[in-house]
CSV table of N, CA and C in Angstrom, one decimal:
chain,number,residue,atom,x,y,z
A,249,UNK,N,14.0,-3.8,1.0
A,249,UNK,CA,13.3,-4.8,0.2
A,249,UNK,C,13.0,-6.0,1.1
A,250,UNK,N,11.9,-6.6,1.1
A,250,UNK,CA,11.5,-7.6,2.1
A,250,UNK,C,12.0,-9.0,1.7
A,251,UNK,N,12.7,-9.1,0.6
A,251,UNK,CA,13.3,-10.4,0.3
A,251,UNK,C,14.8,-10.5,0.7
A,252,UNK,N,15.4,-9.4,1.2
A,252,UNK,CA,16.8,-9.4,1.6
A,252,UNK,C,17.1,-10.5,2.7
A,253,UNK,N,16.1,-10.7,3.5
A,253,UNK,CA,16.3,-11.7,4.6
A,253,UNK,C,16.5,-13.1,4.1
A,254,UNK,N,16.1,-13.3,2.9
A,254,UNK,CA,16.3,-14.7,2.3
A,254,UNK,C,17.6,-14.9,1.6
A,255,UNK,N,18.4,-13.8,1.5
A,255,UNK,CA,19.7,-13.9,0.9
A,255,UNK,C,19.7,-14.6,-0.5
A,256,UNK,N,18.9,-14.1,-1.4
A,256,UNK,CA,18.7,-14.7,-2.7
A,256,UNK,C,19.7,-14.1,-3.7
A,257,UNK,N,20.1,-14.9,-4.7
A,257,UNK,CA,21.0,-14.3,-5.7
A,257,UNK,C,20.3,-13.2,-6.5
A,258,UNK,N,19.0,-13.4,-6.8
A,258,UNK,CA,18.1,-12.4,-7.4
A,258,UNK,C,16.7,-12.5,-6.8
A,259,UNK,N,15.9,-11.4,-6.8
A,259,UNK,CA,14.6,-11.5,-6.2
A,259,UNK,C,13.7,-12.6,-6.8
A,260,UNK,N,13.9,-12.8,-8.1
A,260,UNK,CA,13.1,-13.8,-8.8
A,260,UNK,C,13.5,-15.3,-8.5
A,261,UNK,N,14.6,-15.5,-7.9
A,261,UNK,CA,15.1,-16.8,-7.6
A,261,UNK,C,14.2,-17.6,-6.7
A,262,UNK,N,13.5,-16.9,-5.8
A,262,UNK,CA,12.6,-17.5,-4.8
A,262,UNK,C,11.5,-18.3,-5.6
A,263,UNK,N,11.2,-17.9,-6.9
A,263,UNK,CA,10.1,-18.5,-7.6
A,263,UNK,C,10.6,-19.5,-8.7
A,264,UNK,N,11.9,-19.7,-8.8
A,264,UNK,CA,12.4,-20.7,-9.8
A,264,UNK,C,12.5,-22.1,-9.2
A,265,UNK,N,12.2,-23.0,-10.1
A,265,UNK,CA,12.2,-24.4,-9.6
A,265,UNK,C,13.6,-24.9,-9.3
A,266,UNK,N,14.6,-24.4,-10.0
A,266,UNK,CA,16.0,-24.8,-9.7
A,266,UNK,C,16.4,-24.4,-8.3
A,267,UNK,N,16.1,-23.1,-8.0
A,267,UNK,CA,16.4,-22.6,-6.6
A,267,UNK,C,15.6,-23.3,-5.6
A,268,UNK,N,14.4,-23.6,-5.8
A,268,UNK,CA,13.5,-24.3,-4.9
A,268,UNK,C,14.1,-25.7,-4.6
A,269,UNK,N,14.5,-26.4,-5.6
A,269,UNK,CA,15.1,-27.7,-5.4
A,269,UNK,C,16.3,-27.7,-4.5
A,270,UNK,N,17.1,-26.6,-4.7
A,270,UNK,CA,18.3,-26.5,-3.8
A,270,UNK,C,18.0,-26.0,-2.4
A,271,UNK,N,17.0,-25.1,-2.4
A,271,UNK,CA,16.8,-24.4,-1.1
A,271,UNK,C,15.3,-24.0,-1.0
A,272,UNK,N,14.4,-24.9,-0.6
A,272,UNK,CA,13.0,-24.6,-0.6
A,272,UNK,C,12.5,-23.7,0.6
A,273,UNK,N,13.4,-23.5,1.5
A,273,UNK,CA,13.0,-22.7,2.7
A,273,UNK,C,12.5,-21.3,2.4
A,274,UNK,N,13.3,-20.5,1.6
A,274,UNK,CA,12.8,-19.1,1.3
A,274,UNK,C,11.4,-19.1,0.7
A,275,UNK,N,11.1,-20.0,-0.3
A,275,UNK,CA,9.8,-20.0,-0.9
A,275,UNK,C,8.7,-20.4,0.2
A,276,UNK,N,9.0,-21.4,1.0
A,276,UNK,CA,8.0,-21.8,2.0
A,276,UNK,C,7.7,-20.7,3.0
A,277,UNK,N,8.8,-20.0,3.4
A,277,UNK,CA,8.6,-18.9,4.3
A,277,UNK,C,7.8,-17.7,3.7
A,278,UNK,N,8.2,-17.4,2.5
A,278,UNK,CA,7.4,-16.3,1.8
A,278,UNK,C,6.0,-16.7,1.6
A,279,UNK,N,5.7,-17.9,1.2
A,279,UNK,CA,4.3,-18.4,1.0
A,279,UNK,C,3.6,-18.3,2.3
A,280,UNK,N,4.2,-18.7,3.4
A,280,UNK,CA,3.5,-18.6,4.7
A,280,UNK,C,3.1,-17.2,5.0
A,281,UNK,N,4.0,-16.3,4.7
A,281,UNK,CA,3.7,-14.9,4.9
A,281,UNK,C,2.5,-14.4,4.1
A,282,UNK,N,2.3,-15.0,3.0
A,282,UNK,CA,1.2,-14.5,2.1
A,282,UNK,C,-0.1,-15.3,2.2
A,283,UNK,N,-0.1,-16.2,3.1
A,283,UNK,CA,-1.4,-17.0,3.3
A,283,UNK,C,-2.5,-16.1,3.7
A,284,UNK,N,-3.7,-16.4,3.2
A,284,UNK,CA,-4.9,-15.6,3.5
A,284,UNK,C,-5.1,-15.5,5.0
A,285,UNK,N,-5.7,-14.4,5.4
A,285,UNK,CA,-6.0,-14.1,6.8
A,285,UNK,C,-5.0,-13.2,7.5
A,286,UNK,N,-3.8,-13.0,6.9
A,286,UNK,CA,-2.8,-12.2,7.5
A,286,UNK,C,-2.9,-10.7,7.2
A,287,UNK,N,-3.5,-10.4,6.0
A,287,UNK,CA,-3.7,-9.1,5.6
A,287,UNK,C,-5.1,-8.8,5.3
A,288,UNK,N,-5.5,-7.5,5.3
A,288,UNK,CA,-6.8,-7.1,5.0
A,288,UNK,C,-6.9,-6.3,3.7
A,289,UNK,N,-8.0,-6.3,3.0
A,289,UNK,CA,-8.1,-5.5,1.8
A,289,UNK,C,-7.9,-4.0,2.1
A,290,UNK,N,-7.3,-3.3,1.1
A,290,UNK,CA,-7.0,-1.9,1.3
A,290,UNK,C,-8.2,-1.1,0.8
A,291,UNK,N,-8.2,0.2,0.9
A,291,UNK,CA,-9.2,1.1,0.4
A,291,UNK,C,-9.4,0.9,-1.1
A,292,UNK,N,-8.3,0.7,-1.8
A,292,UNK,CA,-8.4,0.5,-3.2
A,292,UNK,C,-9.2,-0.8,-3.6
A,293,UNK,N,-9.0,-1.9,-2.8
A,293,UNK,CA,-9.8,-3.1,-3.0
A,293,UNK,C,-11.3,-2.8,-2.8
A,294,UNK,N,-11.6,-2.0,-1.8
A,294,UNK,CA,-13.0,-1.7,-1.5
A,294,UNK,C,-13.5,-0.8,-2.6
A,295,UNK,N,-12.7,0.1,-3.1
A,295,UNK,CA,-13.1,1.0,-4.1
A,295,UNK,C,-13.5,0.2,-5.4
A,296,UNK,N,-12.7,-0.8,-5.7
A,296,UNK,CA,-13.0,-1.7,-6.8
A,296,UNK,C,-14.3,-2.4,-6.6
A,297,UNK,N,-14.6,-2.8,-5.4
A,297,UNK,CA,-15.9,-3.5,-5.1
A,297,UNK,C,-17.0,-2.5,-5.3
A,298,UNK,N,-16.8,-1.2,-4.9
A,298,UNK,CA,-17.8,-0.2,-5.1
A,298,UNK,C,-18.1,0.0,-6.6
A,299,UNK,N,-17.0,0.0,-7.4
A,299,UNK,CA,-17.2,0.1,-8.8
A,299,UNK,C,-18.1,-1.0,-9.4
A,300,UNK,N,-17.8,-2.2,-8.8
A,300,UNK,CA,-18.6,-3.4,-9.2
A,300,UNK,C,-20.1,-3.2,-8.9
A,301,UNK,N,-20.3,-2.8,-7.6
A,301,UNK,CA,-21.7,-2.6,-7.2
A,301,UNK,C,-22.4,-1.6,-8.0
A,302,UNK,N,-21.7,-0.6,-8.5
A,302,UNK,CA,-22.4,0.5,-9.4
A,302,UNK,C,-22.4,0.0,-10.8
A,303,UNK,N,-22.0,-1.2,-11.1
A,303,UNK,CA,-22.0,-1.7,-12.5
A,303,UNK,C,-20.9,-1.1,-13.4
A,304,UNK,N,-19.9,-0.5,-12.8
A,304,UNK,CA,-18.8,0.2,-13.6
A,304,UNK,C,-17.6,-0.7,-13.8
A,305,UNK,N,-17.5,-1.8,-13.1
A,305,UNK,CA,-16.3,-2.7,-13.2
A,305,UNK,C,-16.7,-3.9,-14.1
A,306,UNK,N,-16.0,-4.0,-15.2
A,306,UNK,CA,-16.2,-5.1,-16.2
A,306,UNK,C,-15.3,-6.3,-15.9
A,307,UNK,N,-14.1,-6.0,-15.4
A,307,UNK,CA,-13.2,-7.1,-15.2
A,307,UNK,C,-12.1,-6.5,-14.2
A,308,UNK,N,-11.6,-7.4,-13.4
A,308,UNK,CA,-10.5,-7.0,-12.5
A,308,UNK,C,-9.3,-7.9,-12.7
A,309,UNK,N,-8.2,-7.4,-13.2
A,309,UNK,CA,-7.0,-8.1,-13.4
A,309,UNK,C,-6.1,-7.9,-12.3
A,310,UNK,N,-5.5,-9.0,-11.8
A,310,UNK,CA,-4.5,-8.9,-10.7
A,310,UNK,C,-3.4,-9.9,-10.9
A,311,UNK,N,-2.2,-9.5,-10.5
A,311,UNK,CA,-1.0,-10.4,-10.5
A,311,UNK,C,-0.8,-10.9,-9.1
A,312,UNK,N,-1.5,-10.4,-8.1
A,312,UNK,CA,-1.3,-10.8,-6.7
A,312,UNK,C,-2.0,-12.1,-6.4
A,313,UNK,N,-1.4,-12.9,-5.5
A,313,UNK,CA,-1.9,-14.2,-5.2
A,313,UNK,C,-2.6,-14.2,-3.8
A,314,UNK,N,-2.7,-13.0,-3.2
A,314,UNK,CA,-3.1,-12.9,-1.8
A,314,UNK,C,-4.6,-13.1,-1.6
A,315,UNK,N,-5.4,-13.0,-2.6
A,315,UNK,CA,-6.9,-13.1,-2.5
A,315,UNK,C,-7.6,-12.0,-1.9
A,316,UNK,N,-7.0,-10.8,-1.8
A,316,UNK,CA,-7.6,-9.7,-1.1
A,316,UNK,C,-8.8,-9.1,-1.9
A,317,UNK,N,-8.7,-9.3,-3.2
A,317,UNK,CA,-9.9,-8.9,-4.1
A,317,UNK,C,-11.1,-9.7,-3.7
A,318,UNK,N,-11.0,-11.0,-3.5
A,318,UNK,CA,-12.1,-11.8,-3.1
A,318,UNK,C,-12.6,-11.4,-1.7
A,319,UNK,N,-11.6,-11.2,-0.8
A,319,UNK,CA,-11.9,-10.8,0.6
A,319,UNK,C,-12.7,-9.5,0.6
A,320,UNK,N,-12.4,-8.6,-0.3
A,320,UNK,CA,-13.1,-7.3,-0.4
A,320,UNK,C,-14.5,-7.5,-0.9
A,321,UNK,N,-14.8,-8.7,-1.5
A,321,UNK,CA,-16.2,-9.0,-2.0
A,321,UNK,C,-16.3,-8.9,-3.5
A,322,UNK,N,-15.3,-8.8,-4.2
A,322,UNK,CA,-15.4,-8.8,-5.7
A,322,UNK,C,-15.9,-10.2,-6.2
A,323,UNK,N,-16.7,-10.2,-7.1
A,323,UNK,CA,-17.3,-11.4,-7.7
A,323,UNK,C,-16.2,-12.2,-8.4
A,324,UNK,N,-16.1,-13.5,-8.1
A,324,UNK,CA,-15.0,-14.3,-8.7
A,324,UNK,C,-15.1,-14.3,-10.3
A,325,UNK,N,-16.3,-14.2,-10.8
A,325,UNK,CA,-16.5,-14.2,-12.3
A,325,UNK,C,-15.9,-12.9,-12.9
A,326,UNK,N,-15.6,-11.9,-12.1
A,326,UNK,CA,-15.0,-10.7,-12.7
A,326,UNK,C,-13.5,-10.7,-12.5
A,327,UNK,N,-13.0,-11.6,-11.7
A,327,UNK,CA,-11.5,-11.6,-11.4
A,327,UNK,C,-10.7,-12.4,-12.4
A,328,UNK,N,-9.6,-11.9,-12.8
A,328,UNK,CA,-8.7,-12.6,-13.6
A,328,UNK,C,-7.4,-12.6,-12.8
A,329,UNK,N,-7.1,-13.7,-12.2
A,329,UNK,CA,-5.9,-13.8,-11.3
A,329,UNK,C,-4.8,-14.4,-12.1
A,330,UNK,N,-3.9,-13.6,-12.6
A,330,UNK,CA,-2.9,-14.0,-13.6
A,330,UNK,C,-2.0,-15.0,-13.1
A,331,UNK,N,-1.7,-15.0,-11.8
A,331,UNK,CA,-0.7,-16.0,-11.2
A,331,UNK,C,-1.4,-16.9,-10.3
A,332,UNK,N,-2.7,-17.0,-10.3
A,332,UNK,CA,-3.5,-17.9,-9.4
A,332,UNK,C,-3.7,-17.2,-8.1
A,333,UNK,N,-4.1,-18.0,-7.1
A,333,UNK,CA,-4.3,-17.4,-5.8
A,333,UNK,C,-4.3,-18.5,-4.8
A,334,UNK,N,-4.3,-18.2,-3.5
A,334,UNK,CA,-4.4,-19.1,-2.4
A,334,UNK,C,-5.8,-19.5,-2.2
A,335,UNK,N,-6.7,-18.9,-2.8
A,335,UNK,CA,-8.2,-19.1,-2.6
A,335,UNK,C,-8.6,-20.5,-3.2
């Protein structure tokens, strides 16, 4: 698991305000790893864009904050980014 290096009490701790107040470093390091430009869209992201081009995609829901859907070219008006994004 990629959060082991942060020595967290639970994986969710990195996103809690109480943990952040005591130790902001794990969140800041994780956020830096997720900043746009570090990763590229996958085939699945591009497939979703193809569905949009063909008029078959009505809405794209994501819990990811990496912005890869936008980078793949999906229209912002079709995106529902449940947890926000770095975009």
